[in-house]
Amino acid sequence: MRTQVVIVGGGPAGTLLARLLAAEGIESVVLELRSRDHVLSRIRAGVLEQGSVEVLSSIGLGGRIARDGFVHGGVNLAFANRMFRVDFEGLVRRSVTIYGQTEVQKHLYEACDRSGQEIHFEAEEVKLFDLDTTNPFATSVINGQLHRVEGDFIAGCDGGHGVSRTMIPNPRTYERVYPFGWLGILSETPPVNDELIYNNHERGFALCSMRNPNLSRYYLQCPLETTVEDWPDDRFWEELKRRLPTRTAEGLVAGASIEKSITPLRSMVTEPMSHGRLYLAGDAAHIVPPTGAKGLNLAISDVVYLARALAEHYRRGSDEALSRYSETALGRVWKAVRFSWWMTTLMHRFEDQGSFGQRVQEAELDYLASSPAAQTAMAENYTGLPID
Ligand code: APR
Ligand code: PHB
C-alpha cells in the first residue's frame, strides 16, 4: 500500500490527526494494534479544554459535544475542611467541557467510517523503516499476513507503550514517577456536586467528577501496592467521605461500582518529538498525571500542530513548520507538564514530606483561596493555554 501519511496508533491522537489531514485533502492510513471494541472499552478522563472543543467542532463534533457535554465555568478545591471555587469564566472568560474520551473516540471512528478513512485494526508487530529517507514505510502483521505501507511521512501516535518513541535515536527522556496511584470508580449515582472538586487531605487526595447527572466518577489517591480487590465498594465510599469536607460528604450518594481501576501516576517527556520523516504526537511523546486533565488535550494540540505543518508541506512545498514541529509542540507540552506536576504536588499526600509538607500545601491552598492573581494563573492553565 502507498499513502501520504502512515499513522501508527488509532487512539485519539491518531484518529484526530487522520481527520485533520483529510480536511486538508491529505490521505493517511491508520495502523491500530488492538480491536476497535477494545479501544472503545477504555475508561479515560473526561475534561476538554475550550481550545480542544473548538478543534473537535472544526471536524464536525461540535453538535454532539454541545448536546451531551457539560460546560463547567469553574472547579472547586477543598482542604482543611474548607472549599473554594476558581471561577474560570469570571477570571479568564474561558471554560472546560466534561465529555468522556470514549465518546470522543467513538465519534472520531464514526467520522472515519463516513469518510472511508482506512484504519487497520489488530495490526500487530508494526515496524518502521527508512525514516531518514523521503520514502519511509511501516510493516505490520494483520490476520497473520505481512503488510507494508509506504508513505511520505510517519506519525507516531501509538501511546505510552508504542513502538514509535523507540525509533528516536538517542532520545532525551525526562521522567517523574509519583509514589502513589489513583483508584477510580464509576457509579450510577448523582454526582455529589455539579462541578469537579479536587480535595487535599492528610489521608490522601480525592477527586469528585462525573459523566452525566446519573453517572459519577470518583478517584482516591492510593498506595502503589494496593489492588482493586483491597477496595470493596463500602471501603471506597467510607474513605471518600473521610477525605471530603464534612458538608460535602453529607451529600454523597454511594452506590454499586460499575467500573473500578487503579492508575499509576507519572510525568514523562521524550525529546525530540521527531526524527527524519517520523513525528510523534500524544502519549507516544509525553505522559502527564491525570490531575490537570491534560493527556487528551495535549494529544489534540500536538496533532493540530502536526496537521498544520504537513498541510504546509503539501500545499506550499514548505518544510519550515515540519522542521520546527518538535520545538513548537514541546513549548506547549512542557507548560502543561509543569501545570500537571504543580497540581499533583499541591493536592496529594507525600509521606516523605510529613506534616511540614501537609502544612505547606495547606498554606499554598489558603493563598490560592484568597488571591485572584493566583487563581487567574490556575484558571488559564486549567482551561488550556492557546494553541498558537
Ligand atoms: N502499533 C500500533 N498501534 C499501537 C501500538 C503499536 N505498536 N502500540 C500502541 N498502539 C495503539 C494503542 O492500542 C492505542 O489505541 O496506539 C493507541 C494510542 O492511543 P492512546 O494510548 O490513547 O494515546 P493518544 O492517542 O496519544 O491519546 C492520549 O488518550 O489514553 C489516553 O491518557 C491518554 O488521555 C490521553 C490520550
Ligand atoms: C475524570 O472525570 O475522569 C477526570 C476529571 C478531572 C481530572 C481527571 C479525571 O483531573
XYZ file of C-alpha atoms and ligand atoms in Angstrom, residues 8-15 31-34 38-39 42 44-45 101 105 109 123-126 157-164 281-284 287-288 294-297 299, ligand 1:
79
model
C 0.716 4.365 13.861
C -1.929 4.186 16.600
C -5.705 4.589 16.310
C -6.428 6.297 19.637
C -7.481 9.958 19.988
C -4.218 11.358 18.573
C -4.050 9.055 15.554
C -7.689 9.259 14.546
C -2.447 1.075 11.870
C -4.025 0.218 15.259
C -2.715 -2.622 17.400
C -5.944 -3.504 19.182
C -11.003 -2.759 22.819
C -10.033 0.851 22.126
C -11.008 2.138 27.681
C -10.278 7.700 30.400
C -10.504 11.227 31.753
C -12.842 10.496 25.979
C -13.124 8.267 20.289
C -14.313 6.390 14.462
C -2.273 -4.541 13.127
C 0.446 -6.367 15.038
C 4.241 -6.184 15.086
C 4.367 -2.742 13.494
C 0.533 8.188 17.724
C 0.919 4.840 19.492
C 0.781 5.970 23.105
C 2.958 5.358 26.117
C 3.864 1.762 25.216
C 4.159 2.073 21.467
C 6.977 1.420 19.037
C 7.392 4.918 17.542
C 2.197 13.051 18.905
C 0.228 12.487 22.107
C 1.123 9.885 24.741
C 3.776 8.497 22.357
C 2.659 11.297 29.704
C 1.083 13.517 32.339
C -4.148 17.361 30.189
C -3.470 13.989 28.482
C -6.181 14.111 25.837
C -5.867 17.885 25.416
C -2.727 14.886 22.159
N 1.278 -0.415 16.857
C 0.056 0.107 16.572
N -0.744 0.689 17.497
C -0.276 0.735 18.770
C 0.986 0.198 19.151
C 1.778 -0.377 18.129
N 2.982 -0.886 18.405
N 1.136 0.394 20.498
C 0.026 1.024 20.932
N -0.830 1.224 19.912
C -2.157 1.844 19.960
C -2.914 1.603 21.262
O -3.663 0.398 21.185
C -3.804 2.839 21.343
O -5.081 2.603 20.799
O -1.966 3.244 19.889
C -3.070 3.899 20.523
C -2.553 5.036 21.399
O -3.673 5.688 21.967
P -3.575 6.356 23.434
O -2.752 5.488 24.308
O -4.991 6.677 23.861
O -2.749 7.695 23.205
P -3.146 9.018 22.398
O -3.886 8.695 21.155
O -1.899 9.782 22.341
O -4.181 9.762 23.359
C -3.760 10.319 24.556
O -5.539 9.047 25.483
O -5.078 7.096 26.602
C -5.361 8.407 26.766
O -4.343 9.053 28.797
C -4.272 9.174 27.411
O -5.731 10.993 27.627
C -4.588 10.527 26.926
C -4.943 10.318 25.492
